[in-house]
Coordinates of C-alpha atoms and ligand atoms in Angstrom, one line a residue:
X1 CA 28.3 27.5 15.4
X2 CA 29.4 24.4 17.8
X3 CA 26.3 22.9 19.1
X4 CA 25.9 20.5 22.4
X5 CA 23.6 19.1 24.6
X6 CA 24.6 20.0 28.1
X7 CA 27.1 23.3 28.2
X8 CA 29.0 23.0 31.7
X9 CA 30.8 26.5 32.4
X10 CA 33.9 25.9 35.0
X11 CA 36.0 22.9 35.2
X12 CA 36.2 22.7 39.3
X13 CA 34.8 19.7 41.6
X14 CA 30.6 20.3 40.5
X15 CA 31.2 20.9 36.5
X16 CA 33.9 17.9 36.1
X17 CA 31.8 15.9 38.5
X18 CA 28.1 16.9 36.1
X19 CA 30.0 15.8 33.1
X20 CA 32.0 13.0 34.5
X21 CA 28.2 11.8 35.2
X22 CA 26.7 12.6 32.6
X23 CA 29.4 10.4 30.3
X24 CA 28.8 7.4 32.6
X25 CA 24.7 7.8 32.3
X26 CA 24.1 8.2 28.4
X27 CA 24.7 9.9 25.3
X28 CA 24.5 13.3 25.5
X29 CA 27.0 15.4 24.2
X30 CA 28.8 17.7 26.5
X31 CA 31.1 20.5 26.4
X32 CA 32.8 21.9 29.8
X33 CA 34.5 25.0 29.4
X34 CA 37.1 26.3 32.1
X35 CA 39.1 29.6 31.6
X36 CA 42.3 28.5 33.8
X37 CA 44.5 26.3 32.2
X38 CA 44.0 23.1 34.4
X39 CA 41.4 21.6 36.4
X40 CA 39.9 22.1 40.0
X41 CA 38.9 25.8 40.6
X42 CA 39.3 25.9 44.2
X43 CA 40.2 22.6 44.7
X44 CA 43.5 23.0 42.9
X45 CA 47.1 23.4 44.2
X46 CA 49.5 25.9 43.2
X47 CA 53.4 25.1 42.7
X48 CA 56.0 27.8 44.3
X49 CA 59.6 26.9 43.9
X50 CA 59.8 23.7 45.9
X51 CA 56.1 24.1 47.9
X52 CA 52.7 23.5 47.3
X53 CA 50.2 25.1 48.2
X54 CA 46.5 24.7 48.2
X55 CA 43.6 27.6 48.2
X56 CA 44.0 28.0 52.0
X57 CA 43.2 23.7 53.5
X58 CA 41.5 21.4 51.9
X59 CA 40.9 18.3 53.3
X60 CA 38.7 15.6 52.6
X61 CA 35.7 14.7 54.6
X62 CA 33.7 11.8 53.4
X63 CA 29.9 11.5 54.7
X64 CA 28.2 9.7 52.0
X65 CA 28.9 6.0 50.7
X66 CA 28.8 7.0 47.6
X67 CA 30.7 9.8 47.5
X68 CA 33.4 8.2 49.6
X69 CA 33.5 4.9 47.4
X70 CA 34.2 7.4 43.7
X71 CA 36.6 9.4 46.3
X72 CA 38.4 6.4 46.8
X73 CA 38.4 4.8 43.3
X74 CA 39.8 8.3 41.9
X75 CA 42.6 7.9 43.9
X76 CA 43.2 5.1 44.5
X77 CA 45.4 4.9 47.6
X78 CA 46.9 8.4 47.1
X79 CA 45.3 9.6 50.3
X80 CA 46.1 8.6 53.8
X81 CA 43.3 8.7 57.1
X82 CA 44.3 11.4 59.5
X83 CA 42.8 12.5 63.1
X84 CA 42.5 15.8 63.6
X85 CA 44.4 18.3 65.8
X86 CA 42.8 21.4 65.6
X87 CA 42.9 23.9 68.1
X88 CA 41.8 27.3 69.2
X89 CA 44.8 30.3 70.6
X90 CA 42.8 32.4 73.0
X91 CA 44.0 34.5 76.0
X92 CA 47.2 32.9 75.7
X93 CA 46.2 29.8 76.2
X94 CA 45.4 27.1 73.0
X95 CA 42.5 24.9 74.0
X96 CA 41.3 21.9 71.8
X97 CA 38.6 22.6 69.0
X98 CA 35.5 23.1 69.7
X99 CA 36.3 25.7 71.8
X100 CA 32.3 24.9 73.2
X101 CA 33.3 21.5 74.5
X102 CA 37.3 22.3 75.6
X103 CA 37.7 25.3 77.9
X104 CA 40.4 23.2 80.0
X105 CA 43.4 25.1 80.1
X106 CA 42.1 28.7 79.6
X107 CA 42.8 31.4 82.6
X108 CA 40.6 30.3 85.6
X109 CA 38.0 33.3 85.2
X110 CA 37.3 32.3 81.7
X111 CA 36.7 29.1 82.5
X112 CA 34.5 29.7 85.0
X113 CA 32.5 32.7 82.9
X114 CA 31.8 29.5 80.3
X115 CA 30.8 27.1 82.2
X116 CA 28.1 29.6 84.1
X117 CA 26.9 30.8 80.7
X118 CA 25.8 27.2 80.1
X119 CA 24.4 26.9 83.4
X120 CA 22.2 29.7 83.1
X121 CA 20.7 28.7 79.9
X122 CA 19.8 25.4 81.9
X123 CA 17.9 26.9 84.5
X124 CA 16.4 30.0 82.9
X125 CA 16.7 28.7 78.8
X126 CA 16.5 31.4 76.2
X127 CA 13.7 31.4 74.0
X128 CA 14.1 31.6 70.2
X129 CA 11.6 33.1 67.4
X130 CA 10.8 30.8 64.5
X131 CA 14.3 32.2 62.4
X132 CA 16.8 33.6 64.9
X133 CA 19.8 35.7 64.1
X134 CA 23.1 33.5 64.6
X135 CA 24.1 36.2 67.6
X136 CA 20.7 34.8 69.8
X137 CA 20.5 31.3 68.7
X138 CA 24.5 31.2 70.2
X139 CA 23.5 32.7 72.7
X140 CA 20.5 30.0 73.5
X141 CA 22.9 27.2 72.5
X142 CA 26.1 27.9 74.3
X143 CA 25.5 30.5 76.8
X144 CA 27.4 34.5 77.6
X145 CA 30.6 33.2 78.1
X146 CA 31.1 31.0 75.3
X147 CA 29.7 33.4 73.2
X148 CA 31.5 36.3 73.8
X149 CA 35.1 34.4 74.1
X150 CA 34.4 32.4 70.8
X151 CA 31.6 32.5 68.9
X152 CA 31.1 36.4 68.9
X153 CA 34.5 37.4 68.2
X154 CA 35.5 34.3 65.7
X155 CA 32.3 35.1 63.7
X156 CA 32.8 38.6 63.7
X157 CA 35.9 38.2 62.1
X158 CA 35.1 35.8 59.6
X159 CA 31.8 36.8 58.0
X160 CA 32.8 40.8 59.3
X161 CA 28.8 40.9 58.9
X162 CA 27.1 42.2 62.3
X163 CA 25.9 38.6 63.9
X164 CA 22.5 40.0 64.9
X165 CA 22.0 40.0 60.5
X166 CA 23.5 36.3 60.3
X167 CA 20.6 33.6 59.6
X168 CA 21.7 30.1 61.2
X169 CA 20.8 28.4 57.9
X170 CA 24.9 27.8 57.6
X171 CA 25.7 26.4 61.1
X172 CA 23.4 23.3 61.2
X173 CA 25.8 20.9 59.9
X174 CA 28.8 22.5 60.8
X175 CA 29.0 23.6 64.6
X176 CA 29.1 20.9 66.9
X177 CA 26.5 21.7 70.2
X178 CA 27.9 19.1 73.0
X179 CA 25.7 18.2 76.0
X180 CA 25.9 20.7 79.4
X181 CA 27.6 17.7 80.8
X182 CA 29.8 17.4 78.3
X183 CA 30.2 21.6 78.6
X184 CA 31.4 21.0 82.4
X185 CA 33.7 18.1 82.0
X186 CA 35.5 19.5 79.3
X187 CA 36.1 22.7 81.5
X188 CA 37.5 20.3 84.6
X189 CA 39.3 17.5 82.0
X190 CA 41.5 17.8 79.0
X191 CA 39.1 15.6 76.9
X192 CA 40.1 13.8 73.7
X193 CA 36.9 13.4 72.7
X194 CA 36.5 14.4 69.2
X195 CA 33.3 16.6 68.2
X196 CA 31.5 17.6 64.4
X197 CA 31.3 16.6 61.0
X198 CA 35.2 16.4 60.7
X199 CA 36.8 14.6 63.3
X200 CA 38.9 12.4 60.6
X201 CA 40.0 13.5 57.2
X202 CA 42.0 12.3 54.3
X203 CA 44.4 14.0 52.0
X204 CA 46.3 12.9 49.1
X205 CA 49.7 11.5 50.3
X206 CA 51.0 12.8 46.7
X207 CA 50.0 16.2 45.2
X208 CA 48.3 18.2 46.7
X209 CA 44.1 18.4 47.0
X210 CA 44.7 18.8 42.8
X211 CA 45.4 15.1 42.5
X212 CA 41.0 15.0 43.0
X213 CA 40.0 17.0 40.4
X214 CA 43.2 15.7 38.0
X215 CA 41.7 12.2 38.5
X216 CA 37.9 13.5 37.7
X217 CA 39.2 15.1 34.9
X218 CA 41.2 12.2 33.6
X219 CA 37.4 10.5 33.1
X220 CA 36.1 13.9 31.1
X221 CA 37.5 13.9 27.5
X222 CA 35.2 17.1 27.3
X223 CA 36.8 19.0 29.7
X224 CA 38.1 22.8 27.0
X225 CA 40.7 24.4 29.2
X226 CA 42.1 28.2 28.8
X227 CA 38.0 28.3 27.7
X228 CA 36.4 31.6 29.3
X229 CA 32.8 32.0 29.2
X230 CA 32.2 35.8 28.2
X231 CA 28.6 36.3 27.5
X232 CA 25.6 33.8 27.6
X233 CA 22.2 35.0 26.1
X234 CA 19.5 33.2 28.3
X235 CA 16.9 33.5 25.4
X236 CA 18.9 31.9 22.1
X237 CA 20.4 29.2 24.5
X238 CA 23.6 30.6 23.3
X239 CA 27.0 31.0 24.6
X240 CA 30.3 32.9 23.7
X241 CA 33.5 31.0 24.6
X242 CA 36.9 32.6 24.2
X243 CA 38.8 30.2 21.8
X244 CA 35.7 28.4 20.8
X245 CA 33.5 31.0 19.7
X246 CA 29.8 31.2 20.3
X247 CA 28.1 27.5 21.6
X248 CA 24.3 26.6 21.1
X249 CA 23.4 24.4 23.9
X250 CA 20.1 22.5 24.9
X251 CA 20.6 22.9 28.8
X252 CA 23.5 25.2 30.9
X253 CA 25.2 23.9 34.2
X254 CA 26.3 26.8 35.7
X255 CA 29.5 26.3 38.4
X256 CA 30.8 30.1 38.1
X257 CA 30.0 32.3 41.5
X258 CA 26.0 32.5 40.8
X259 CA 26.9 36.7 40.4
X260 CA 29.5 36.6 38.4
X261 CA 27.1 34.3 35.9
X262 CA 24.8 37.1 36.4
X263 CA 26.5 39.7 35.6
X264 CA 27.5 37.7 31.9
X265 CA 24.0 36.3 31.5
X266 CA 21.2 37.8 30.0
X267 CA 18.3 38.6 29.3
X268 CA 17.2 38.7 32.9
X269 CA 14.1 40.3 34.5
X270 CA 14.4 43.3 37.2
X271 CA 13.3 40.8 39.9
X272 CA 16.3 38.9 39.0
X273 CA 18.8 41.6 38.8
X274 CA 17.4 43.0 42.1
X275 CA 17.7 39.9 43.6
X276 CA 21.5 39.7 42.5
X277 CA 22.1 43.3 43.5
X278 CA 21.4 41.5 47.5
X279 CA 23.9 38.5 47.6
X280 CA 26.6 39.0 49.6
X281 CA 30.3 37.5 50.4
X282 CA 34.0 38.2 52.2
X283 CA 36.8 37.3 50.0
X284 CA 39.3 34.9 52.0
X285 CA 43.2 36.6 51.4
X286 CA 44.9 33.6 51.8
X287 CA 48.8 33.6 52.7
X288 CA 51.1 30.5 52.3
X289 CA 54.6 30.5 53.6
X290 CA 57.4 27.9 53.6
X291 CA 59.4 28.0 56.4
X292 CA 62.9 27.1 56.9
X293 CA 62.6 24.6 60.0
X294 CA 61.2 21.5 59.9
X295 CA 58.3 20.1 62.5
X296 CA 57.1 23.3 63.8
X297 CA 53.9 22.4 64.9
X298 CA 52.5 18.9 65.1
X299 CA 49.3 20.4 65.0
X300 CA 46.8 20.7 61.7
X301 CA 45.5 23.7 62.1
X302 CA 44.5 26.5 64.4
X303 CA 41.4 29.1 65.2
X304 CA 42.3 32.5 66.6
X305 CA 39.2 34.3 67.3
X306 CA 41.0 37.3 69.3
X307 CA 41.3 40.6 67.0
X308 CA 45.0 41.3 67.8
X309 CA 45.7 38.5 65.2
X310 CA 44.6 40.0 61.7
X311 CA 44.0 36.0 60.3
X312 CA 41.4 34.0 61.7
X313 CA 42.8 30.7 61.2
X314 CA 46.5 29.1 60.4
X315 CA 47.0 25.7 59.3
X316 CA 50.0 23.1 58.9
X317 CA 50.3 22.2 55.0
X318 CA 53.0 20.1 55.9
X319 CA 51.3 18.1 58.6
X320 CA 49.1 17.0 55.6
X321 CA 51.4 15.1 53.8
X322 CA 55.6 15.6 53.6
X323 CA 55.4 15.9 49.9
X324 CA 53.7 19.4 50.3
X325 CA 56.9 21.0 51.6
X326 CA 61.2 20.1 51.2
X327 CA 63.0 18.1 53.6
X328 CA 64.2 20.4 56.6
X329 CA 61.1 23.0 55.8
X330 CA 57.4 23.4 56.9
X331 CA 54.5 24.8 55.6
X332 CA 51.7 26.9 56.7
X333 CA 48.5 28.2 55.4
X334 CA 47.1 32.0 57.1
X335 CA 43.7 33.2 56.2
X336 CA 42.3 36.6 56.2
X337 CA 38.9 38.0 55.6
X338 CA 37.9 41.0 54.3
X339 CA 34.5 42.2 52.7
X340 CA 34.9 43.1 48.8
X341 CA 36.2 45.7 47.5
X342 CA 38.0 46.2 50.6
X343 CA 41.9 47.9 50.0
X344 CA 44.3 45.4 51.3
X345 CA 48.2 45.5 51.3
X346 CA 49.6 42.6 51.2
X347 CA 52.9 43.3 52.1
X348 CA 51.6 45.0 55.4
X349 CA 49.1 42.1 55.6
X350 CA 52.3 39.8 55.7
X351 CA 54.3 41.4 58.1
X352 CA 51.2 41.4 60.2
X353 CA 50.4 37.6 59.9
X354 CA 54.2 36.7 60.4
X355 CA 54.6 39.0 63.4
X356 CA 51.2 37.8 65.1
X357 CA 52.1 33.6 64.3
X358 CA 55.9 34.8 66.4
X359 CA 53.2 36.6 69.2
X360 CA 51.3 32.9 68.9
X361 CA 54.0 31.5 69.5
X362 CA 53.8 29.4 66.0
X363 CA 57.1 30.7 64.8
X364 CA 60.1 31.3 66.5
X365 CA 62.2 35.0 66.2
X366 CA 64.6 33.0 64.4
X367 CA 62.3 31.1 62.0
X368 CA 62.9 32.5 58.3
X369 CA 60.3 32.2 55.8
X370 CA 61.6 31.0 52.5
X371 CA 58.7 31.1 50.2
X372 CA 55.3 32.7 50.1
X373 CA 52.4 32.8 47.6
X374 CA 49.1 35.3 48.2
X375 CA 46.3 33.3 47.1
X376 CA 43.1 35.9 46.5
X377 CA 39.7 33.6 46.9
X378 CA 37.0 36.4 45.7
X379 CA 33.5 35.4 47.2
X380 CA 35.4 32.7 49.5
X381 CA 32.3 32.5 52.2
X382 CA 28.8 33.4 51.0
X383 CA 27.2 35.6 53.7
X384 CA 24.0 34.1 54.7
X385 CA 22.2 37.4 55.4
X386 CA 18.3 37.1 55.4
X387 CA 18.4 38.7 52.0
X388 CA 20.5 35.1 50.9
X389 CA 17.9 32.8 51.1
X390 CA 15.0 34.4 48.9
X391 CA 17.2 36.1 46.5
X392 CA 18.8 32.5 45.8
X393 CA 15.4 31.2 45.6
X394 CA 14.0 34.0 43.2
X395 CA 17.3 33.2 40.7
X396 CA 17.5 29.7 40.9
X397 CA 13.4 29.6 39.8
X398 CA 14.3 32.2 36.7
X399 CA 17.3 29.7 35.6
X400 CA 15.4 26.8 35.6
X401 CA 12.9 28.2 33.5
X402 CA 15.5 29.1 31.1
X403 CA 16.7 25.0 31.4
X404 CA 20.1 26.6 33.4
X405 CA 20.9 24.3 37.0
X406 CA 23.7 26.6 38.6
X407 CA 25.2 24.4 41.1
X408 CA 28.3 23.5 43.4
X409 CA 29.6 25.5 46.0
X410 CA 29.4 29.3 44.9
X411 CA 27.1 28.6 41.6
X412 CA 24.6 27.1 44.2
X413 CA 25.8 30.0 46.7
X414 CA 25.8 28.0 49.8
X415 CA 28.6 26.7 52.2
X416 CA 29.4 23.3 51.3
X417 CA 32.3 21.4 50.9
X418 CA 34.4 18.9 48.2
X419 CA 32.5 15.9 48.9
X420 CA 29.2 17.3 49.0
X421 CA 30.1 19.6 45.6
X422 CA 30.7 16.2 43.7
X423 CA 27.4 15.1 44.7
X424 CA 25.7 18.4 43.5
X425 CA 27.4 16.9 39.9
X426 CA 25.7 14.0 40.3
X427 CA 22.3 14.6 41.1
X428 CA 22.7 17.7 38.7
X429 CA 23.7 14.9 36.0
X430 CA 21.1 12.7 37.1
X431 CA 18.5 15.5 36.7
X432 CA 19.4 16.7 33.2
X433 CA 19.7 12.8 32.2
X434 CA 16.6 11.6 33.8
X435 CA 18.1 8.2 35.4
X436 CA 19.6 7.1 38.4
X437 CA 23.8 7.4 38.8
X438 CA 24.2 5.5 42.2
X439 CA 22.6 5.9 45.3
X440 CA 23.8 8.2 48.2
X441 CA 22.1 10.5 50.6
X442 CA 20.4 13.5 49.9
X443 CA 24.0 16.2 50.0
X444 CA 22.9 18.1 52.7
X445 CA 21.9 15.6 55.2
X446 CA 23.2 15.6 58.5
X447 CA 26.8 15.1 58.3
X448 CA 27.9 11.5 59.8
X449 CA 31.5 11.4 59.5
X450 CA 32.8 8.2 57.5
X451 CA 36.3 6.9 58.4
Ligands
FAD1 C1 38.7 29.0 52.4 C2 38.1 27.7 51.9 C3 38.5 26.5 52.5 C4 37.9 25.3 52.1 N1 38.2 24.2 52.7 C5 37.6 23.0 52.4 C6 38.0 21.8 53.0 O1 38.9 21.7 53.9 N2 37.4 20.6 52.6 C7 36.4 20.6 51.7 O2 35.9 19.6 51.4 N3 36.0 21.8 51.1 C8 36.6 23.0 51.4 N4 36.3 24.1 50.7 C9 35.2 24.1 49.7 C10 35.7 23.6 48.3 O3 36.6 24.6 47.9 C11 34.4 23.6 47.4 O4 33.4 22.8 47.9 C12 34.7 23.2 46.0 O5 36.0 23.5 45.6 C13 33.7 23.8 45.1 O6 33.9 23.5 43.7 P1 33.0 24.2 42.6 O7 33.2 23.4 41.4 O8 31.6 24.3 43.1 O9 33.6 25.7 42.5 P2 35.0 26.1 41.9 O10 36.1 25.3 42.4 O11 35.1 27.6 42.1 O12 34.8 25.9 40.3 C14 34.3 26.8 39.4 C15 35.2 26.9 38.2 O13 34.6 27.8 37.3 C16 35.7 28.4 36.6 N5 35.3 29.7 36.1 C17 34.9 30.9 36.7 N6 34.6 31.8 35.8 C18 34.7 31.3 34.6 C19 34.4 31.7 33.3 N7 34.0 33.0 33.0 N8 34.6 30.9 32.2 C20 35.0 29.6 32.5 N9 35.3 29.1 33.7 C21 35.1 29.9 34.7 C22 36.7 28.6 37.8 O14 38.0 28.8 37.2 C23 36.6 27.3 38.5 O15 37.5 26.3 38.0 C24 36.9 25.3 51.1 C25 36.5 26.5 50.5 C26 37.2 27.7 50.9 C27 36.8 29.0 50.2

């Protein structure tokens, strides 16, 4: 039997980050096993014909110093600094993102329903319990009209959870809340002020987001690809490994979705199990098309909150970087939600998307597409019921006790993103190692953007 200190199952941005970290801070032995034959999990880029295409956008946001300083050393000038344009198709209008801040250019009426939602909450403010449901807390932060234009009906269709069962744990970081004044002028003034955690963003000028986890896993030798994890027994430290056989580790770093290591993992105690049975998620259906005219948009990407469009956002691959799509083409990414287990056609699907980007006005009648790729992310968005919160809790304090840290993005079941998954690896390695990698901010501090 193979034996190793530190076990690391999956091979995207937290496990090659752990290990990566765990090389540069001592001796232990590692072994990271990922069943796909390359790096990157979600981070990766798919080849089709003469496209790529990532899983849906991924752009790179850099808060921390640390994080953005490895960032930059792993790739080394393969990324160029971009501003966003993101923007939000609404009652056949598209207003600037955040919708909250940029009604400008919406039908008068609408306009005026906003701003007077924000008005009233000055004068007569709503009050809030100690943990609100997202559907009040928008409601006290942005007013009726905002609300039911935007928030309501994007977040409906997005987490296609009921908003009165949403926590707000998610939205902290993530939603920008401007200023009442800053609510009027943006209704009278087509502002260019730029709101949130993501007004900038960089993106590999060559290869796709895979050149980030290629050049993380370029510094793990231990890195087993085409290396599924089938079974882990919880009590013998033991793992099975197809191609490898069974592994004895010391410690487990779990990246897999925290149920799917569940549902391999065992022994586990009913409070455990019961606790699994309550996490929730939508899987993200994720269509990427090529199509045969070049520049369509000089947009990145785009919101649509209304329910006559069946995606609720479409971005611009090749607005990223020109070597995501052939001279004389462009690129798009559509994304979809849809609770699991859900029956989807994607070839209805498809004609749907394509017929509601021609309604958008994103594609014209004449605009062929000349290559596609459905990318299914399972568990894309964790739902942050109020069931998340103490059934993560409850888990996370069984693994521990069995030496497992599951971590990253869906093995910490949170919303998070690149930068903040690599820091996971870190403090994760840093943890397990007992010493000190590099300073950088707590990951989930409030998000100051970094240019
Ligand atoms: C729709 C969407 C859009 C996003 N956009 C952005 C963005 O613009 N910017 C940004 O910074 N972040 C974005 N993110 C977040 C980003 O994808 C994550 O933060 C990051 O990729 C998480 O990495 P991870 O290592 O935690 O998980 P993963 O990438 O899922 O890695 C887990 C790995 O485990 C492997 N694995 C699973 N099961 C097994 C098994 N049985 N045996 C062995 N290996 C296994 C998988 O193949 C995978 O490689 C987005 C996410 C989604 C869903």
């Amino acid at each position: 039997m193979i034996k190793t200190d530190v076990l690391v199952l999956g091979g995207g941005l937290a496990g090659l980050s752990t290990a990566y970290h765990l090389g540069r801070l001592g001796s232990l032995g590692v072994i990271v096993a990922e069943k796909e034959n390359k790096p990157g999990g979600r981070a990766a880029t798919e080849r089709k014909g003469r496209f790529l295409f990532d899983h849906t956008g991924h752009l790179l946001h850099l808060h921390d110093p640390y994080g953005k300083g490895l960032i930059l050393d792993l790739l080394k000038g393969n990324l160029a600094l971009h501003e966003r344009s993101s923007w939000i198709h609404s009652q056949g209008a598209d207003t600037r993102y955040p919708f909250q801040a940029n009604t400008f250019g919406l039908p008068r009426e609408a306009v005026a329903d906003c701003v007077a939602g924000a008005a009233r909450n000055l004068y007569r403010p709503r009050t809030l319990g100690a943990s609100p449901s997202f559907k009040d807390w928008s409601l006290a932060a942005f007013g009726e009209g905002i609300s039911r234009r935007f928030m309501f009906p994007y977040n409906e269709k997005l987490w296609r959870t009921p908003l009165d069962r949403l926590t707000t744990e998610w939205q902290g970081r993530f939603l920008p809340r401007p200023k009442p004044e800053e609510v009027l002028y943006g209704a009278l003034v087509d502002q260019k002020r730029f709101f949130g955690y993501n007004a900038h963003f960089r993106y590999p000028v060559r290869g796709g987001c895979q050149a980030l986890p290629d050049a993380l896993a370029a510094r793990v030798p231990a890195l087993r690809l085409g290396c599924k994890v089938v079974a882990v027994d919880l009590a013998e430290k033991t793992a099975v490994l197809e191609g490898l056989g069974e592994v004895r580790y010391e410690r487990l770093v779990n990246t897999m979705p925290l149920p799917d290591f569940l549902d391999l993992a065992g022994p586990l105690p009913p409070a455990v199990r019961a606790a699994r049975a309550r996490l929730r998620w939508v899987d993200v259906h994720n269509l990427n098309i090529g199509v045969g005219r070049a520049n369509i948009s000089e947009r990145h990407w785009i919101y649509f909150p209304e329910d006559r469009f069946p995606f609720y956002r479409a971005g611009f691959v090749s607005n990223f970087a020109a070597d995501m799509a052939p001279k004389g083409t462009s690129s798009l990414y559509i994304e979809v939600s849809r609770r699991p287990g859900e029956a989807v056609d994607h070839a209805v699907l498809e004609r749907q998307c394509v017929s509601g980007l021609r309604r958008a006005g994103v594609l014209k009648a004449s605009d062929r597409v000349v290559e596609k790729l459905w990318i299914v992310i399972k568990k894309g968005y964790v739902v942050y019921d109020r069931a998340r919160t103490p059934a993560v809790n409850a888990v996370m304090a069984h693994l521990r006790s069995r030496g497992v840290w599951s971590i990253g993005r869906w093995g910490g079941w949170k919303y998070s993103f690149m930068e903040e998954t690599i820091l996971d690896g870190k403090r994760c390695a840093e943890e397990i190692s007992g010493r000190k990698a590099g300073r950088s901010r707590r990951s989930e501090a409030p998000l100051v953007a970094l240019k």
